[in-house]
CSV table of C-alpha atoms and ligand atoms in Angstrom, one decimal:
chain,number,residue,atom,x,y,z
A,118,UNK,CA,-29.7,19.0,-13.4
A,119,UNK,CA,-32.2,20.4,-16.5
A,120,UNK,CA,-30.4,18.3,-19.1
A,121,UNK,CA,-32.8,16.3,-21.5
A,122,UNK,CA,-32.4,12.5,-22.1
A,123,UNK,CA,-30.4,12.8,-25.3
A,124,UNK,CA,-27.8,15.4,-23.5
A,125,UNK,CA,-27.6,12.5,-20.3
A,126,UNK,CA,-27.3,10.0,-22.8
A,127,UNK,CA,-23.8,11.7,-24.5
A,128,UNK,CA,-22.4,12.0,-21.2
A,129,UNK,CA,-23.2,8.6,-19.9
A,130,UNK,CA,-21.6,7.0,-23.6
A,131,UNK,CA,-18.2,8.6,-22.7
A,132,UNK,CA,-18.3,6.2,-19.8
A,133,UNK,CA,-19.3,3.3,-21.9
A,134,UNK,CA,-17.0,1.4,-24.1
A,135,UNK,CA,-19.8,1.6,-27.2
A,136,UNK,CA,-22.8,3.6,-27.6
A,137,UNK,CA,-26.0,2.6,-25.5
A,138,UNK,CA,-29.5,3.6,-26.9
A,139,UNK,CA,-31.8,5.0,-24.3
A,140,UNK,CA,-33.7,1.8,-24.0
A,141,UNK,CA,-30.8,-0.1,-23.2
A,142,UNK,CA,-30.1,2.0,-19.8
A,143,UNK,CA,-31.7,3.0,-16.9
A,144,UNK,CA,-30.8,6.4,-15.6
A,145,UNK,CA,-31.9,7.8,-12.4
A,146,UNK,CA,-31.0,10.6,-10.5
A,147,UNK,CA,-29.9,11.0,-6.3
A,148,UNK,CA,-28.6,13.2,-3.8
A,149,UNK,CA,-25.2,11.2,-2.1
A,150,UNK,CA,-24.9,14.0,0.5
A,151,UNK,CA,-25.3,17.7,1.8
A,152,UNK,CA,-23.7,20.1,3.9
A,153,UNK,CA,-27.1,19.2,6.8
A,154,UNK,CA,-26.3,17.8,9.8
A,155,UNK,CA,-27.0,14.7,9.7
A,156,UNK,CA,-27.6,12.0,12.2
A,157,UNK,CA,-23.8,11.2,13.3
A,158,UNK,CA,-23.7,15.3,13.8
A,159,UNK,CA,-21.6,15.4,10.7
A,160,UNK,CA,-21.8,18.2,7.8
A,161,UNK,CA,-19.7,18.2,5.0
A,162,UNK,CA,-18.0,21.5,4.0
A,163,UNK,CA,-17.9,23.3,1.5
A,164,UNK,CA,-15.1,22.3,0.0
A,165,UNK,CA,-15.7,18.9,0.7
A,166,UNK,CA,-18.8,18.9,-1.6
A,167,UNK,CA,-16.8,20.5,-4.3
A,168,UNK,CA,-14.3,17.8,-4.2
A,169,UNK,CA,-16.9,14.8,-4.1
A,170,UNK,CA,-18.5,16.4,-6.5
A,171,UNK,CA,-15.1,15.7,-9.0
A,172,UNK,CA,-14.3,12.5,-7.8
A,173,UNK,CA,-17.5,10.9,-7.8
A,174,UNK,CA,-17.9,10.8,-11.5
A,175,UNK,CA,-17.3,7.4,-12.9
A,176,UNK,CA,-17.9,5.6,-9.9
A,177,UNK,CA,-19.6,2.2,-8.9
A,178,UNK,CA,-22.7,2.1,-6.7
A,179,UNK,CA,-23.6,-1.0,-4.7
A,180,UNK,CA,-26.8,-2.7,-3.4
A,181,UNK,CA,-27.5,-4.2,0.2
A,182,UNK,CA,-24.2,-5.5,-0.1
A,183,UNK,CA,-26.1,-8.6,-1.4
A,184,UNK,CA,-23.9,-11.0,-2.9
A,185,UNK,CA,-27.2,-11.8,-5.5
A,186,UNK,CA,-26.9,-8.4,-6.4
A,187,UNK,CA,-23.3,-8.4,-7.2
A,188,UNK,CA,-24.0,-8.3,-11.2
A,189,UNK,CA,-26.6,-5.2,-10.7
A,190,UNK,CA,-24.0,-2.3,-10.1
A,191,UNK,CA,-24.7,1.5,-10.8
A,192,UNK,CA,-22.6,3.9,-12.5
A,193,UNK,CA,-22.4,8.0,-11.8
A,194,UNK,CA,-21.8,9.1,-14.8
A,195,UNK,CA,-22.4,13.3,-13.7
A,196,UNK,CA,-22.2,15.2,-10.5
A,197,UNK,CA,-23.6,18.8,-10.1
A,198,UNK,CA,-24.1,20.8,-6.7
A,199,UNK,CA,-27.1,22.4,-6.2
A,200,UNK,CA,-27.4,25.7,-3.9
A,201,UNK,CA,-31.0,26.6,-2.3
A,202,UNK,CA,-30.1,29.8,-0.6
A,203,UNK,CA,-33.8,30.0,0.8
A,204,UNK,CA,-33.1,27.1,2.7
A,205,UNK,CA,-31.1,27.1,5.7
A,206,UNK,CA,-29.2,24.2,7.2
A,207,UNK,CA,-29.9,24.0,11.4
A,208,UNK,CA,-26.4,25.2,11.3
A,209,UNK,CA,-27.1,28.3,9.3
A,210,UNK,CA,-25.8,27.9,6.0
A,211,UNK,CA,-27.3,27.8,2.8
A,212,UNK,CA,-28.4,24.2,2.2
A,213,UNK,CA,-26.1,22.5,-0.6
A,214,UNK,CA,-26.7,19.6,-2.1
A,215,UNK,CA,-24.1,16.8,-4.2
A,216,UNK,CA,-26.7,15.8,-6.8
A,217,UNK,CA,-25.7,12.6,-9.7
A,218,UNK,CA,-26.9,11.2,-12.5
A,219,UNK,CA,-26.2,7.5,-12.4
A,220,UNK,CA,-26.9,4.7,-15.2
A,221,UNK,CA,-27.2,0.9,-15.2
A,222,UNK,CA,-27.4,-1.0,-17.9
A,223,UNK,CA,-30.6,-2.9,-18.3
A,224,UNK,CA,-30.7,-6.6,-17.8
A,225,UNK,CA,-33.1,-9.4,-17.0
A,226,UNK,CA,-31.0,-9.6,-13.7
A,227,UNK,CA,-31.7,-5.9,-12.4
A,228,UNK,CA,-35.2,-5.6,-13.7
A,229,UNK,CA,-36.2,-6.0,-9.9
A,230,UNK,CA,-34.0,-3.4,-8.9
A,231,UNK,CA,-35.0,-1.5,-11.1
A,232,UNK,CA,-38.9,-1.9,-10.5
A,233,UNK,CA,-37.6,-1.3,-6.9
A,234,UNK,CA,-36.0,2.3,-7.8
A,235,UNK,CA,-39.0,3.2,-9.6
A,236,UNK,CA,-41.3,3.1,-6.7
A,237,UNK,CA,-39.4,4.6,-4.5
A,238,UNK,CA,-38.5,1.4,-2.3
A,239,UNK,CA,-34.8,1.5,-3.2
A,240,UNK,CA,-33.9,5.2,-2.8
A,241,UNK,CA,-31.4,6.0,1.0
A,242,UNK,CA,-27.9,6.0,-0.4
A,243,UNK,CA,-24.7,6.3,1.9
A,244,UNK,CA,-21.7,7.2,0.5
A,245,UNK,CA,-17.9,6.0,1.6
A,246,UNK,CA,-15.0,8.5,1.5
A,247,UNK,CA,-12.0,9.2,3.3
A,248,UNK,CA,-11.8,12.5,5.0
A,249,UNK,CA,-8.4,14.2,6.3
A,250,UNK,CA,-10.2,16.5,8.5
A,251,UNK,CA,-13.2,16.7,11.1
A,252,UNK,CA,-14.0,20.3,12.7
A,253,UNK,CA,-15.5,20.8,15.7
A,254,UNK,CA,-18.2,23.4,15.7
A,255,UNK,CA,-17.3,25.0,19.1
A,256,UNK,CA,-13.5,25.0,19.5
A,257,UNK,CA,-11.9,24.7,15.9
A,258,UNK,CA,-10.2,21.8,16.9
A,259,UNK,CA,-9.9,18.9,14.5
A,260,UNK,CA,-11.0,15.8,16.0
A,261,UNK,CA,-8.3,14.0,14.0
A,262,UNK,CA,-5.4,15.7,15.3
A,263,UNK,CA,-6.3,17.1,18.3
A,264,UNK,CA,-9.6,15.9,19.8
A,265,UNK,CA,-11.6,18.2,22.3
A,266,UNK,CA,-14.5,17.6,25.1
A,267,UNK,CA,-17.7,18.7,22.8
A,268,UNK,CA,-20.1,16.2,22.4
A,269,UNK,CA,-22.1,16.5,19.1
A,270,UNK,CA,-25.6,17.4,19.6
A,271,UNK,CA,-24.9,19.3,22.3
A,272,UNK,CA,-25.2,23.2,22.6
A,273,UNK,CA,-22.3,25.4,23.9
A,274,UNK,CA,-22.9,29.4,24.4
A,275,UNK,CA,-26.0,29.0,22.2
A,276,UNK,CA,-23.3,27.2,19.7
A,277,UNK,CA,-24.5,24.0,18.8
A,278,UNK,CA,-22.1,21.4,18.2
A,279,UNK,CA,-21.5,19.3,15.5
A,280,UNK,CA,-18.4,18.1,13.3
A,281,UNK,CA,-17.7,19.4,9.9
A,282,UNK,CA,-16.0,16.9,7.7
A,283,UNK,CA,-13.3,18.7,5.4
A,284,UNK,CA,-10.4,17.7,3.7
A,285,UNK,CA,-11.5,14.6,1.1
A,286,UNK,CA,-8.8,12.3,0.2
A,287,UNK,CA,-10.4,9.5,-1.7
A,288,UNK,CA,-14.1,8.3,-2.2
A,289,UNK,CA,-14.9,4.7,-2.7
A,290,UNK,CA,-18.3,3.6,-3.4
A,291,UNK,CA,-21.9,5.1,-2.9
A,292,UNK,CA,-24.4,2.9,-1.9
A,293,UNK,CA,-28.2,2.1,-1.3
A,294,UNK,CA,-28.8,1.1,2.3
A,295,UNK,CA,-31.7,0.8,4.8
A,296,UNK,CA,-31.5,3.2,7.0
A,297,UNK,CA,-28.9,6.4,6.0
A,298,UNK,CA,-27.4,8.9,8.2
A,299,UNK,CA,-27.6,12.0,6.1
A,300,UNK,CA,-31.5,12.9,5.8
A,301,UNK,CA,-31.5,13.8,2.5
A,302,UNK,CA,-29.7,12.4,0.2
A,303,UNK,CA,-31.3,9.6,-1.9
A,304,UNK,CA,-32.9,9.2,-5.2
A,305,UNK,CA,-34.9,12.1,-6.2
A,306,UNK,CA,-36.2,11.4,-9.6
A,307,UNK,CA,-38.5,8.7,-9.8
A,308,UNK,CA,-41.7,7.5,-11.8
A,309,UNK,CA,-43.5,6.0,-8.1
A,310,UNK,CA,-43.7,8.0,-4.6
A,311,UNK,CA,-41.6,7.8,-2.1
A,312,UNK,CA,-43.6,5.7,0.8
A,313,UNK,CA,-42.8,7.2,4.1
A,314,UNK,CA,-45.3,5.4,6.4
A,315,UNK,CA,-45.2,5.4,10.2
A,316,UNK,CA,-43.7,2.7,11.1
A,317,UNK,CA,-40.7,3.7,8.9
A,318,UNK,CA,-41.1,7.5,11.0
A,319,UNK,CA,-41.0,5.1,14.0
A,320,UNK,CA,-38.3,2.7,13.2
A,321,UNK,CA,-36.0,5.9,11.7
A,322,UNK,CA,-36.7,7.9,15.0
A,323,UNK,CA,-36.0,5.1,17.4
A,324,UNK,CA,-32.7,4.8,15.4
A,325,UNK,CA,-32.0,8.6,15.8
A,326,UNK,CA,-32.6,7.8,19.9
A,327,UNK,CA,-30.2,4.6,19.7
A,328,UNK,CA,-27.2,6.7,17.3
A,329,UNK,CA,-27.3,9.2,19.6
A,330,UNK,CA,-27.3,7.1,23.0
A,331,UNK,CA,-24.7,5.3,21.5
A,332,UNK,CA,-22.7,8.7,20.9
A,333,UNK,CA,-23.0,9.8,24.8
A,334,UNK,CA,-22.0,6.6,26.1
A,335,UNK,CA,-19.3,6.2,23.0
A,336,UNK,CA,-17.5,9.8,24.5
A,337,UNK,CA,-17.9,8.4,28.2
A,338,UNK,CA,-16.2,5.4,27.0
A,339,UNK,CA,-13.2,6.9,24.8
A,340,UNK,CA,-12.8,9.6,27.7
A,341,UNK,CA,-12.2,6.8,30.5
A,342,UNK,CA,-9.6,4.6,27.9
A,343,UNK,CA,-7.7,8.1,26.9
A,344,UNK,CA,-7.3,8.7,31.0
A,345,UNK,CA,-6.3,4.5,31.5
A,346,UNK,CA,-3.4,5.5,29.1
A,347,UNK,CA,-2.0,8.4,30.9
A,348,UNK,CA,-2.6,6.5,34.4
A,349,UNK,CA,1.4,6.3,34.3
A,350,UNK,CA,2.2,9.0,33.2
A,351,UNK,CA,2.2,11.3,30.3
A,352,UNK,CA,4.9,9.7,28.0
A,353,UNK,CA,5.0,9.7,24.4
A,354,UNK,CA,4.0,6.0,24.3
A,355,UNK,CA,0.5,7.0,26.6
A,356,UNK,CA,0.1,9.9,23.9
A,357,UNK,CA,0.1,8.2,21.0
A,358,UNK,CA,-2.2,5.3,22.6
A,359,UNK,CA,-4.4,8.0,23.4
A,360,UNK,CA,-4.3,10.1,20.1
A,361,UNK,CA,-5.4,6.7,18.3
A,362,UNK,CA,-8.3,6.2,20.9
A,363,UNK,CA,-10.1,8.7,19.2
A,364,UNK,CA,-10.1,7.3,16.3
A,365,UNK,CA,-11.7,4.0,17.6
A,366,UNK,CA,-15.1,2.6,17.3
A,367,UNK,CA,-16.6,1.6,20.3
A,368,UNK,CA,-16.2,-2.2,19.7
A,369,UNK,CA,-12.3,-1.3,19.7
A,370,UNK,CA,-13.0,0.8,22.7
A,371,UNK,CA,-14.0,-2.0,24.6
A,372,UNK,CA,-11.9,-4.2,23.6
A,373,UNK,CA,-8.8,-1.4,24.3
A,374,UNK,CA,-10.5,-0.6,28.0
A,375,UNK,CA,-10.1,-4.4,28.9
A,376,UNK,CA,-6.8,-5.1,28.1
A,377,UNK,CA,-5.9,-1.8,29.9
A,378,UNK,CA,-7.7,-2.8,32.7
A,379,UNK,CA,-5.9,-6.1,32.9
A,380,UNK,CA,-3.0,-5.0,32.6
A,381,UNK,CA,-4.0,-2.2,35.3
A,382,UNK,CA,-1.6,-3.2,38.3
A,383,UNK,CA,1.5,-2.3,37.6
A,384,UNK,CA,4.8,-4.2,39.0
A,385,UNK,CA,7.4,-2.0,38.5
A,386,UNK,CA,7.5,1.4,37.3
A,387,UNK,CA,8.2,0.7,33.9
A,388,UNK,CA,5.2,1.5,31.9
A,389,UNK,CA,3.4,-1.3,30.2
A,390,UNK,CA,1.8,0.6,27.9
A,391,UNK,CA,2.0,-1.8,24.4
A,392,UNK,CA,-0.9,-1.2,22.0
A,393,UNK,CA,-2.0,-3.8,20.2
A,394,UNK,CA,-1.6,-4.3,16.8
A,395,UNK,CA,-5.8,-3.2,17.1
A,396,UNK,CA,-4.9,0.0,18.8
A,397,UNK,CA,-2.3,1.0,16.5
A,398,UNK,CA,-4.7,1.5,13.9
A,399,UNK,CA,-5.5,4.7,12.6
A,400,UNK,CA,-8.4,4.7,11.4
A,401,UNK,CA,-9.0,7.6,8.6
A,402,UNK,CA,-11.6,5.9,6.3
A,403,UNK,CA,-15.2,7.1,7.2
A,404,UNK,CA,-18.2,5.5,5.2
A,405,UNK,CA,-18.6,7.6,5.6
A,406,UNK,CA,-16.5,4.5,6.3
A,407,UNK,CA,-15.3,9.0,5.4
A,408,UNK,CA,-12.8,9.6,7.8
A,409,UNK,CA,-13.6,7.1,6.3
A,410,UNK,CA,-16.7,7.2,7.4
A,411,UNK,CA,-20.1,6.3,5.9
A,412,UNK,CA,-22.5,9.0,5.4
A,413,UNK,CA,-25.5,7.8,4.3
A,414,UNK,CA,-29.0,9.3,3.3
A,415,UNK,CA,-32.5,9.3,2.8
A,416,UNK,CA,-34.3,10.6,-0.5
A,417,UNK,CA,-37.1,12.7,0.6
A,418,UNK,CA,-38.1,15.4,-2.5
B,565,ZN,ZN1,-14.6,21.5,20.3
């Protein structure tokens, strides 16, 4: 991303709907995701990076989700991907990055912000996109279509497994946020340091302990609804319940588990299996809400 400020400034103005003067914009620089694993066990292909890379030009970053901030937006106005082919990711792949230059325009509203950016405060971004695909490591199988029994974070034959995300249908927003899941994406360019103190190391680790508790007993959990769905049989009703459990948060779960279980004695043959209108949800966003779920990031160069 060696372009000088007069080359960034071009680009950004073909975004703008008249010419802005360097001093009237703010232009910084992040990562919005990799191909690393990050914490959810998730990598993004290939591919995936090469389409995110197109479709996030021109789009709207977000702060906090603070309503006060609802007048201090960002704008990618560039995209590049970056290649370090020195740098492996734990999966063994040359580590690629989805770098972007992003502009706001200065006001007296976002001069906090952008005190904030500068110093390094405001710099873990997630990103929201839809994925159509999500690989399993071991088997192949996509978890979308047909989900298998690895559990991310686990290692299989020497074959660790984790999920790559393929298949990018739409992106929607990026995002700065307090605690991301990819590890390195964030804002690299700025005039402070980035502060990395221990109690953020602690804080950040105890949340890599929690996400990936949460993951064990999320799997446990989705595994005993899929087999209350086929406890009368394995009709096409039972199927597609199950084939939309796996797309389920655990909240939805939970709440999926208990009405099963209420409904658990039968009185007469007939199945009773009627998802609810919850259940009948597919959910595909991942932020990554991509798949759509979030993948989210920490600045850290
Ligand atoms: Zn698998």
């Amino acid at each position: 991303m060696e372009q000088n400020q007069d080359q960034l400034l071009e680009q950004l103005n073909a975004f703008t709907r008249r010419k802005h003067t360097l001093d009237e914009v703010y232009l910084f620089d992040l990562i919005l995701c990799d191909n690393e694993i990050d914490r959810d066990g998730d990598c993004f292909s290939d591919a995936a990076l090469a389409e995110l890379q197109k479709r996030f030009v021109g789009v709207t970053g977000i702060f906090d989700h603070n309503p006060k901030s609802a007048n201090q937006t960002a704008r990618i106005f560039r995209t590049e991907l970056r290649t370090f082919p020195d740098r492996l990711t734990k999966a063994g792949k040359p580590y690629r990055c989805l770098a972007a230059n992003a502009y706001m325009v200065r006001t007296a509203g976002n001069a906090d912000l952008i005190r904030e950016i500068d110093a390094g405060i405001k710099k873990e971004v997630s990103i929201s996109c839809a994925c159509g695909a999500r690989i399993c490591s071991v088997c192949g199988a996509d978890h979308l279509r047909k989900p298998c029994k690895h559990i991310k974070g686990r290692s299989y034959g020497g074959t660790l497994c984790y999920t790559t995300l393929d298949q990018i249908n739409d992106v929607y927003e990026w995002s700065f946020v307090a605690v991301p899941a990819q590890r390195h994406a964030g804002v690299t360019k700025t005039l402070g340091g980035t502060p990395d103190d221990a109690e953020t190391a602690i804080l950040r680790a105890a949340y890599d302990d929690a996400l990936h508790l949460l993951d064990r007993v999320s799997d446990s959990l989705r595994r005993d609804v899929i087999r209350l769905c086929y406890r009368w049989g394995e009709n096409a009703c039972a199927k597609a319940l199950a084939d939309s459990v796996q797309h389920m948060d655990t909240a939805e779960l939970l709440t999926l588990r208990q009405s099963l279980m209420i409904g658990a004695e039968p009185v007469s043959a007939k199945p009773q299996l009627v998802p609810d209108q919850r259940t009948a949800q597919q959910n595909t966003v991942q932020a990554f809400s991509c798949g759509g779920q979030q993948k989210r990031g920490r600045g850290d160069e």
